[in-house]
Short mmCIF file of C-alpha atoms in Angstrom, two decimals:
data_model
loop_
_atom_site.label_atom_id
_atom_site.label_comp_id
_atom_site.label_asym_id
_atom_site.label_seq_id
_atom_site.Cartn_x
_atom_site.Cartn_y
_atom_site.Cartn_z
CA UNK A 17 69.92 111.37 78.74
CA UNK A 18 70.00 109.29 82.71
CA UNK A 19 68.58 111.83 85.55
CA UNK A 20 70.12 112.64 88.76
CA UNK A 21 70.53 110.85 91.59
CA UNK A 22 68.71 112.72 94.38
CA UNK A 23 70.32 112.40 97.46
CA UNK A 24 69.32 113.50 101.09
CA UNK A 25 71.31 113.89 104.21
CA UNK A 26 70.13 115.19 107.14
CA UNK A 27 71.92 116.36 110.62
CA UNK A 28 75.02 115.13 109.97
CA UNK A 29 78.83 115.13 110.63
CA UNK A 30 80.36 117.62 109.09
CA UNK A 31 83.05 114.78 108.15
CA UNK A 32 80.49 114.51 106.24
CA UNK A 33 81.02 116.80 103.55
CA UNK A 34 83.75 114.30 102.02
CA UNK A 35 80.85 111.90 101.97
CA UNK A 36 79.11 114.09 99.21
CA UNK A 37 82.24 115.55 97.43
CA UNK A 38 82.78 110.47 96.51
CA UNK A 39 78.64 110.93 95.77
CA UNK A 40 79.73 113.05 93.13
CA UNK A 41 83.23 111.84 91.92
CA UNK A 42 81.18 108.16 91.64
CA UNK A 43 82.87 105.91 88.72
CA UNK A 44 79.56 105.79 86.77
CA UNK A 45 79.81 109.65 86.42
CA UNK A 46 76.07 109.49 87.17
CA UNK A 47 74.41 113.41 87.67
CA UNK A 48 74.25 113.35 91.99
CA UNK A 49 72.38 115.98 93.51
CA UNK A 50 71.90 116.60 97.08
CA UNK A 51 70.07 117.87 99.75
CA UNK A 52 71.10 118.90 103.47
CA UNK A 53 69.28 120.06 106.38
CA UNK A 54 70.63 120.81 109.75
CA UNK A 55 69.86 122.49 112.96
CA UNK A 56 73.21 124.50 112.31
CA UNK A 57 73.76 127.10 109.76
CA UNK A 58 76.83 127.35 109.99
CA UNK A 59 77.18 123.16 109.05
CA UNK A 60 79.46 123.04 106.32
CA UNK A 61 77.30 120.10 105.07
CA UNK A 62 74.59 122.88 104.07
CA UNK A 63 77.14 124.72 101.96
CA UNK A 64 78.39 121.83 100.12
CA UNK A 65 74.92 120.27 99.07
CA UNK A 66 73.02 121.38 95.98
CA UNK A 67 70.03 122.53 97.99
CA UNK A 68 69.52 122.96 101.66
CA UNK A 69 67.38 124.02 104.37
CA UNK A 70 67.58 124.42 108.13
CA UNK A 71 65.49 122.19 110.31
CA UNK A 72 62.54 123.27 112.64
CA UNK A 73 63.70 122.29 116.36
CA UNK A 74 61.36 120.57 118.96
CA UNK A 75 59.84 118.24 116.76
CA UNK A 76 58.78 114.59 118.58
CA UNK A 77 60.43 111.56 116.33
CA UNK A 78 56.90 111.16 114.98
CA UNK A 79 56.63 115.06 114.11
CA UNK A 80 60.13 114.68 112.19
CA UNK A 81 59.23 111.55 110.28
CA UNK A 82 55.95 113.99 108.87
CA UNK A 83 58.99 116.66 108.28
CA UNK A 84 60.68 113.92 106.57
CA UNK A 85 58.01 112.67 104.27
CA UNK A 86 57.01 115.85 103.46
CA UNK A 87 60.68 116.75 101.99
CA UNK A 88 61.12 113.51 100.56
CA UNK A 89 57.81 114.32 98.53
CA UNK A 90 59.16 117.90 97.60
CA UNK A 91 62.49 117.10 96.85
CA UNK A 92 62.19 114.46 94.49
CA UNK A 93 64.33 112.73 96.96
CA UNK A 94 65.73 108.82 95.65
CA UNK A 95 68.04 108.14 98.50
CA UNK A 96 67.59 109.34 102.19
CA UNK A 97 69.87 108.76 104.75
CA UNK A 98 69.04 109.67 107.54
CA UNK A 99 71.38 109.92 110.85
CA UNK A 100 68.79 112.25 113.25
CA UNK A 101 65.65 110.15 114.40
CA UNK A 102 66.89 107.19 112.98
CA UNK A 103 64.94 104.27 114.60
CA UNK A 104 61.63 106.63 114.09
CA UNK A 105 62.06 107.21 110.29
CA UNK A 106 63.01 103.21 109.55
CA UNK A 107 60.17 102.36 111.32
CA UNK A 108 58.37 103.91 108.39
CA UNK A 109 60.02 102.27 105.22
CA UNK A 110 57.14 101.11 103.86
CA UNK A 111 56.01 105.10 103.93
CA UNK A 112 58.75 106.64 102.69
CA UNK A 113 59.08 103.60 99.37
CA UNK A 114 55.67 104.70 98.94
CA UNK A 115 56.90 107.64 98.20
CA UNK A 116 59.92 107.17 95.81
CA UNK A 117 62.38 107.53 98.20
CA UNK A 118 64.80 104.46 99.53
CA UNK A 119 66.12 104.45 103.04
CA UNK A 120 69.99 103.83 103.20
CA UNK A 121 69.50 103.05 106.92
CA UNK A 122 69.20 99.07 108.55
CA UNK A 123 65.81 98.03 109.68
CA UNK A 124 64.18 99.26 112.94
CA UNK A 125 64.71 96.34 114.52
CA UNK A 126 68.31 96.30 113.89
CA UNK A 127 68.50 99.86 115.11
CA UNK A 128 67.10 99.38 118.60
CA UNK A 129 69.88 96.53 118.81
CA UNK A 130 72.66 99.20 118.57
CA UNK A 131 70.70 102.53 120.34
CA UNK A 132 71.80 100.88 124.54
CA UNK A 133 75.65 99.58 124.90
CA UNK A 134 74.35 96.81 127.25
CA UNK A 135 71.63 95.97 125.01
CA UNK A 136 74.24 95.60 122.32
CA UNK A 137 77.21 93.75 124.40
CA UNK A 138 74.28 91.00 125.26
CA UNK A 139 73.53 90.68 122.03
CA UNK A 140 77.08 89.70 120.23
CA UNK A 141 78.41 88.02 123.41
CA UNK A 142 75.07 85.85 122.82
CA UNK A 143 76.49 85.28 119.11
CA UNK A 144 80.26 84.68 119.66
CA UNK A 145 81.71 87.90 119.57
CA UNK A 146 84.04 88.41 122.54
CA UNK A 147 83.30 92.26 124.66
CA UNK A 148 84.90 93.91 127.41
CA UNK A 149 83.02 93.00 130.96
CA UNK A 150 80.95 95.98 132.00
CA UNK A 151 78.68 97.33 134.93
CA UNK A 152 75.67 99.76 134.11
CA UNK A 153 75.80 101.47 136.84
CA UNK A 154 73.19 104.36 138.19
CA UNK A 155 74.26 105.90 141.20
CA UNK A 156 77.58 106.86 143.10
CA UNK A 157 77.24 103.34 145.29
CA UNK A 158 77.33 101.51 142.05
CA UNK A 159 79.88 103.44 140.33
CA UNK A 160 82.53 103.13 142.98
CA UNK A 161 81.48 99.03 143.44
CA UNK A 162 82.57 98.66 139.84
CA UNK A 163 85.60 100.94 139.30
CA UNK A 164 86.80 98.75 142.67
CA UNK A 165 86.09 95.59 141.20
CA UNK A 166 87.50 96.71 137.55
CA UNK A 167 91.12 98.15 139.40
CA UNK A 168 90.75 95.01 141.98
CA UNK A 169 91.16 93.06 138.42
CA UNK A 170 93.89 95.17 137.55
CA UNK A 171 92.48 97.39 135.10
CA UNK A 172 91.51 101.20 135.02
CA UNK A 173 88.16 102.46 134.97
CA UNK A 174 86.06 104.50 132.68
CA UNK A 175 82.74 105.39 132.28
CA UNK A 176 80.44 106.84 129.36
CA UNK A 177 76.61 106.94 128.76
CA UNK A 178 74.68 103.78 127.95
CA UNK A 179 73.59 105.44 124.76
CA UNK A 180 75.90 107.98 122.51
CA UNK A 181 77.89 108.06 120.24
CA UNK A 182 81.50 110.09 119.01
CA UNK A 183 82.94 109.62 122.25
CA UNK A 184 80.26 112.08 124.17
CA UNK A 185 80.49 112.00 128.01
CA UNK A 186 83.59 109.47 127.82
CA UNK A 187 85.83 109.78 131.05
CA UNK A 188 88.15 108.41 132.82
CA UNK A 189 88.92 107.18 136.47
CA UNK A 190 91.47 108.75 138.44
CA UNK A 191 92.36 108.21 142.28
CA UNK A 192 94.51 110.44 141.84
CA UNK A 193 93.06 114.21 143.84
CA UNK A 194 92.41 117.17 142.16
CA UNK A 195 95.32 119.45 141.63
CA UNK A 196 97.12 121.53 139.57
CA UNK A 197 97.99 118.95 137.37
CA UNK A 198 94.07 118.92 136.18
CA UNK A 199 94.71 122.35 134.82
CA UNK A 200 98.47 122.29 133.12
CA UNK A 201 98.18 121.79 129.34
CA UNK A 202 95.26 120.85 127.52
CA UNK A 203 92.52 119.42 128.92
CA UNK A 204 91.71 115.62 130.05
CA UNK A 205 89.43 112.87 129.80
CA UNK A 206 90.61 112.02 133.47
CA UNK A 207 88.44 112.92 136.65
CA UNK A 208 89.20 112.36 140.45
CA UNK A 209 86.68 109.48 141.98
CA UNK A 210 85.89 111.78 144.57
CA UNK A 211 84.52 114.76 142.62
CA UNK A 212 82.21 112.43 139.76
CA UNK A 213 80.83 110.86 143.06
CA UNK A 214 80.00 113.87 144.68
CA UNK A 215 78.55 115.27 141.41
CA UNK A 216 76.06 112.31 141.06
CA UNK A 217 75.16 112.49 145.03
CA UNK A 218 74.48 115.83 144.13
CA UNK A 219 72.08 115.09 140.77
CA UNK A 220 68.79 115.03 140.63
CA UNK A 221 67.87 111.98 138.67
CA UNK A 222 70.32 109.02 138.13
CA UNK A 223 72.20 108.81 135.66
CA UNK A 224 72.51 105.44 132.85
CA UNK A 225 76.64 105.04 132.43
CA UNK A 226 78.31 102.22 131.08
CA UNK A 227 81.43 101.29 133.37
CA UNK A 228 84.43 99.04 131.60
CA UNK A 229 88.07 98.82 131.49
CA UNK A 230 89.86 101.56 129.50
CA UNK A 231 90.47 99.33 126.38
CA UNK A 232 93.88 99.88 124.34
CA UNK A 233 94.88 100.61 120.67
CA UNK A 234 95.32 99.73 118.14
CA UNK A 235 91.05 100.97 117.66
CA UNK A 236 89.88 99.35 114.54
CA UNK A 237 87.24 100.82 112.93
CA UNK A 238 85.55 98.05 110.47
CA UNK A 239 83.25 99.43 107.57
CA UNK A 240 80.63 97.45 106.35
CA UNK A 241 78.09 97.52 103.32
CA UNK A 242 75.92 95.04 104.20
CA UNK A 243 72.33 94.21 101.79
CA UNK A 244 69.12 93.69 102.20
CA UNK A 245 69.17 89.87 101.74
CA UNK A 246 72.02 90.20 104.83
CA UNK A 247 75.54 89.04 102.85
CA UNK A 248 78.36 91.36 103.83
CA UNK A 249 79.16 93.15 99.70
CA UNK A 250 82.25 95.39 101.47
CA UNK A 251 84.53 95.17 104.56
CA UNK A 252 87.63 96.88 105.04
CA UNK A 253 88.68 98.06 108.68
CA UNK A 254 90.29 101.03 109.19
CA UNK A 255 93.42 101.37 112.11
CA UNK A 256 93.80 104.18 114.65
CA UNK A 257 97.02 103.99 116.80
CA UNK A 258 97.58 107.36 118.31
CA UNK A 259 98.23 109.73 114.95
CA UNK A 260 98.68 107.25 112.76
CA UNK A 261 96.17 105.91 111.00
CA UNK A 262 95.71 102.91 108.36
CA UNK A 263 93.87 99.70 106.93
CA UNK A 264 93.39 96.37 107.04
CA UNK A 265 92.42 92.90 105.78
CA UNK A 266 93.05 91.11 108.30
CA UNK A 267 90.38 88.37 109.78
CA UNK A 268 90.54 89.03 113.69
CA UNK A 269 88.98 92.32 112.87
CA UNK A 270 86.58 91.79 109.73
CA UNK A 271 85.26 88.27 110.63
CA UNK A 272 83.57 89.48 113.91
CA UNK A 273 82.03 92.43 111.98
CA UNK A 274 81.07 90.41 109.13
CA UNK A 275 79.24 88.90 112.34
CA UNK A 276 77.36 90.92 113.69
CA UNK A 277 76.12 92.86 110.45
CA UNK A 278 74.77 89.69 108.82
CA UNK A 279 73.40 87.92 111.82
CA UNK A 280 71.58 91.52 112.83
CA UNK A 281 70.76 92.76 109.45
CA UNK A 282 72.93 95.57 109.39
CA UNK A 283 71.63 96.70 105.89
CA UNK A 284 73.13 99.43 104.23
CA UNK A 285 76.56 101.31 105.60
CA UNK A 286 77.81 100.35 109.71
CA UNK A 287 80.55 100.96 111.32
CA UNK A 288 81.80 98.04 114.04
CA UNK A 289 84.42 99.62 116.35
CA UNK A 290 86.90 96.87 118.27
CA UNK A 291 90.28 97.59 120.82
CA UNK A 292 92.46 96.10 122.49
CA UNK A 293 91.35 94.03 126.49
CA UNK A 294 94.93 92.30 127.16
CA UNK A 295 96.51 90.76 124.09
CA UNK A 296 92.66 90.14 122.17
CA UNK A 297 90.37 92.17 120.38
CA UNK A 298 86.93 92.87 121.81
CA UNK A 299 84.06 94.68 120.24
CA UNK A 300 84.13 98.15 121.06
CA UNK A 301 81.02 100.13 119.74
CA UNK A 302 78.45 99.83 116.41
CA UNK A 303 77.15 102.41 115.19
CA UNK A 304 73.83 101.53 112.37
CA UNK A 305 75.38 104.60 110.01
CA UNK A 306 78.10 105.35 107.54
CA UNK A 307 80.68 106.48 109.73
CA UNK A 308 82.35 109.97 109.27
CA UNK A 309 86.06 108.38 108.56
CA UNK A 310 84.17 106.13 105.69
CA UNK A 311 85.30 108.64 102.67
CA UNK A 312 88.95 107.51 103.92
CA UNK A 313 88.16 104.02 102.00
CA UNK A 314 89.00 106.60 98.87
CA UNK A 315 92.89 105.99 99.59
CA UNK A 316 91.96 102.16 99.05
CA UNK A 317 90.78 102.89 95.83
CA UNK A 318 87.34 102.32 97.52
CA UNK A 319 84.17 104.51 96.78
CA UNK A 320 81.45 103.64 99.65
CA UNK A 321 78.83 106.00 99.30
CA UNK A 322 78.54 105.66 95.92
CA UNK A 323 78.39 101.44 96.08
CA UNK A 324 75.31 102.33 99.13
CA UNK A 325 73.43 104.39 97.13
CA UNK A 326 73.63 101.79 94.08
CA UNK A 327 72.70 99.05 96.43
CA UNK A 328 69.54 101.23 98.25
CA UNK A 329 68.39 101.63 94.34
CA UNK A 330 68.17 97.93 93.99
CA UNK A 331 71.77 98.44 92.23
CA UNK A 332 73.63 95.42 93.15
CA UNK A 333 77.39 96.27 93.13
CA UNK A 334 78.40 92.75 93.95
CA UNK A 335 81.11 91.90 96.43
CA UNK A 336 83.96 94.65 96.60
CA UNK A 337 87.32 94.62 97.30
CA UNK A 338 89.83 97.16 97.84
CA UNK A 339 92.09 96.92 94.38
CA UNK A 340 94.97 98.05 97.05
CA UNK A 341 95.33 99.15 100.40
CA UNK A 342 96.45 102.69 101.17
CA UNK A 343 99.73 103.93 102.90
CA UNK A 344 99.62 104.99 106.27
CA UNK A 345 98.49 108.70 107.30
CA UNK A 346 97.61 111.28 109.25
CA UNK A 347 94.35 113.07 109.71
CA UNK A 348 94.43 116.99 109.45
CA UNK A 349 91.88 119.99 109.52
CA UNK A 350 91.04 122.08 106.07
CA UNK A 351 88.86 125.05 105.22
CA UNK A 352 85.51 124.38 103.88
CA UNK A 353 82.81 127.35 102.79
CA UNK A 354 80.45 128.12 104.70
CA UNK A 355 76.73 129.49 103.42
CA UNK A 356 76.91 133.08 103.31
CA UNK A 357 75.41 135.21 106.17
CA UNK A 358 74.99 138.77 107.33
CA UNK A 359 77.47 140.21 110.00
CA UNK A 360 75.96 140.93 113.15
CA UNK A 361 75.43 144.71 113.91
CA UNK A 362 78.41 146.50 114.54
CA UNK A 363 78.42 148.93 116.79
CA UNK A 364 80.67 152.18 115.52
CA UNK A 365 81.43 153.73 118.97
CA UNK A 366 81.12 152.15 122.34
CA UNK A 367 79.47 153.56 125.42
CA UNK A 368 80.73 156.67 126.35
CA UNK A 369 83.28 157.66 124.00
CA UNK A 370 84.95 156.51 120.30
CA UNK A 371 85.48 153.24 119.53
CA UNK A 372 89.81 152.43 119.94
CA UNK A 373 91.78 152.98 116.73
CA UNK A 374 93.28 149.53 117.15
CA UNK A 375 89.88 147.03 116.23
CA UNK A 376 90.27 144.33 113.86
CA UNK A 377 91.37 144.84 110.34
CA UNK A 378 88.89 144.87 107.79
CA UNK A 379 89.52 142.41 104.99
CA UNK A 380 91.58 143.64 101.52
CA UNK A 381 88.82 145.48 99.22
CA UNK A 382 89.93 143.49 96.20
CA UNK A 383 89.05 139.95 98.27
CA UNK A 384 86.45 137.92 95.69
CA UNK A 385 83.51 136.16 97.36
CA UNK A 386 83.94 132.43 96.90
CA UNK A 387 80.76 130.85 95.44
CA UNK A 388 78.25 129.10 97.02
CA UNK A 389 75.44 126.37 96.33
CA UNK A 390 71.89 127.21 95.94
CA UNK A 391 70.27 127.36 99.15
CA UNK A 392 66.05 126.39 99.71
CA UNK A 393 64.72 130.12 100.96
CA UNK A 394 64.33 129.94 104.92
CA UNK A 395 62.93 133.03 107.18
CA UNK A 396 66.44 135.03 106.58
CA UNK A 397 67.00 133.38 103.03
CA UNK A 398 66.48 136.72 101.30
CA UNK A 399 68.32 138.56 103.38
CA UNK A 400 71.55 136.09 103.61
CA UNK A 401 71.45 136.59 99.48
CA UNK A 402 71.49 140.40 99.56
CA UNK A 403 74.97 141.17 101.90
CA UNK A 404 76.89 140.29 98.37
CA UNK A 405 79.64 139.00 101.48
CA UNK A 406 82.38 136.58 100.71
CA UNK A 407 81.80 133.14 102.66
CA UNK A 408 83.55 132.46 105.91
CA UNK A 409 85.17 128.95 106.28
CA UNK A 410 85.49 125.95 108.18
CA UNK A 411 87.80 123.25 108.86
CA UNK A 412 86.80 120.00 108.08
CA UNK A 413 88.70 116.80 109.01
CA UNK A 414 90.47 114.65 106.18
CA UNK A 415 93.33 112.68 105.52
CA UNK A 416 96.46 113.64 104.70
CA UNK A 417 96.66 112.85 100.62
CA UNK A 418 93.34 112.28 100.58
CA UNK A 419 91.81 113.44 96.90
CA UNK A 420 91.08 117.29 96.31
CA UNK A 421 87.15 118.13 96.33
CA UNK A 422 87.92 119.93 93.39
CA UNK A 423 89.64 116.66 91.47
CA UNK A 424 88.54 113.19 90.60
CA UNK A 425 89.20 110.12 93.12
CA UNK A 426 92.80 108.70 93.42
CA UNK A 427 93.41 105.63 91.98
CA UNK A 428 96.52 103.17 92.76
CA UNK A 429 99.55 105.71 94.72
CA UNK A 430 101.60 107.87 92.54
#
């Protein structure tokens, strides 16, 4: 009997519960056991894993590498998919290999290029990939100068951290004064320039921001699977235009993504993002890790996570082409189980008198607890296991029409 493949995901995004689902529904029907670690006990990935642990806080990158090597040795990990401290982990690839663990991540040199967006833009522009104009700013004066130049060229200015991921810190600059218009409706990424300038002047340390034009849709994220020989095995674009999502194999998106992946050695899974500047696509960002939306390629009949695990284990899947492109779709939220945890102590009577009678309504007594996966012991594990309470649920984004977690991956459309 073939032994299960043991895969570890560390402090990954909640959406990667679908990555885990696809590993288990692999077309080879190979048994897969998934270990997950996270700093948040309510991360859905902990509940979705076969075994899970809370990660220690406050570790330096070097300390985290020691922790990771210990996890791999104790858990018998075959494939480690690092997100947290990816650069430090990949710099010790030989030590992980000696422990019998393959890293599903690019070499450290490739990770280093794309940690800083300015370094990345300069590097990809040098190989012929179009990039937007940008200004690196650290002070209020530099920000105002960059915004003035962009607006003089007819662009709307925006800024974001020079290093970071997931759109954290992205803001669009407006000249409109702060008013009730900024407080009506949902929160907006727009910020008045005078308020940003005031905040920068009051800051104790300089910022490290990239100021650039606001790029337009469509946004196209190209998911790539690249071998250690620098040859791309899979490249599929996922399009985003407002709520509508879709897929593309057009070379205006795939060709520059392949060039980046092969030139810089983005081995295993990476994601290259483009948007429009006027009438031409330009690079927006490069992720040296699996994208949160990678699982959506299942709508094209592709199981990219499993192909990547095969490649990491030395079983080359060869060149992969989607058998079809799925129809356009939207992404919605759905419930996922969490690990059972004890409720905090509840006060039966507030100070000064009995509790009001209009409190929360308890769940029906007939509600059955949902099953939870095995969880490795932690300081509070025995208390959690003894509660007998049903799991809570948390939303996790998935495409409309994606296969349900309890059913095999969908093939061709009905």
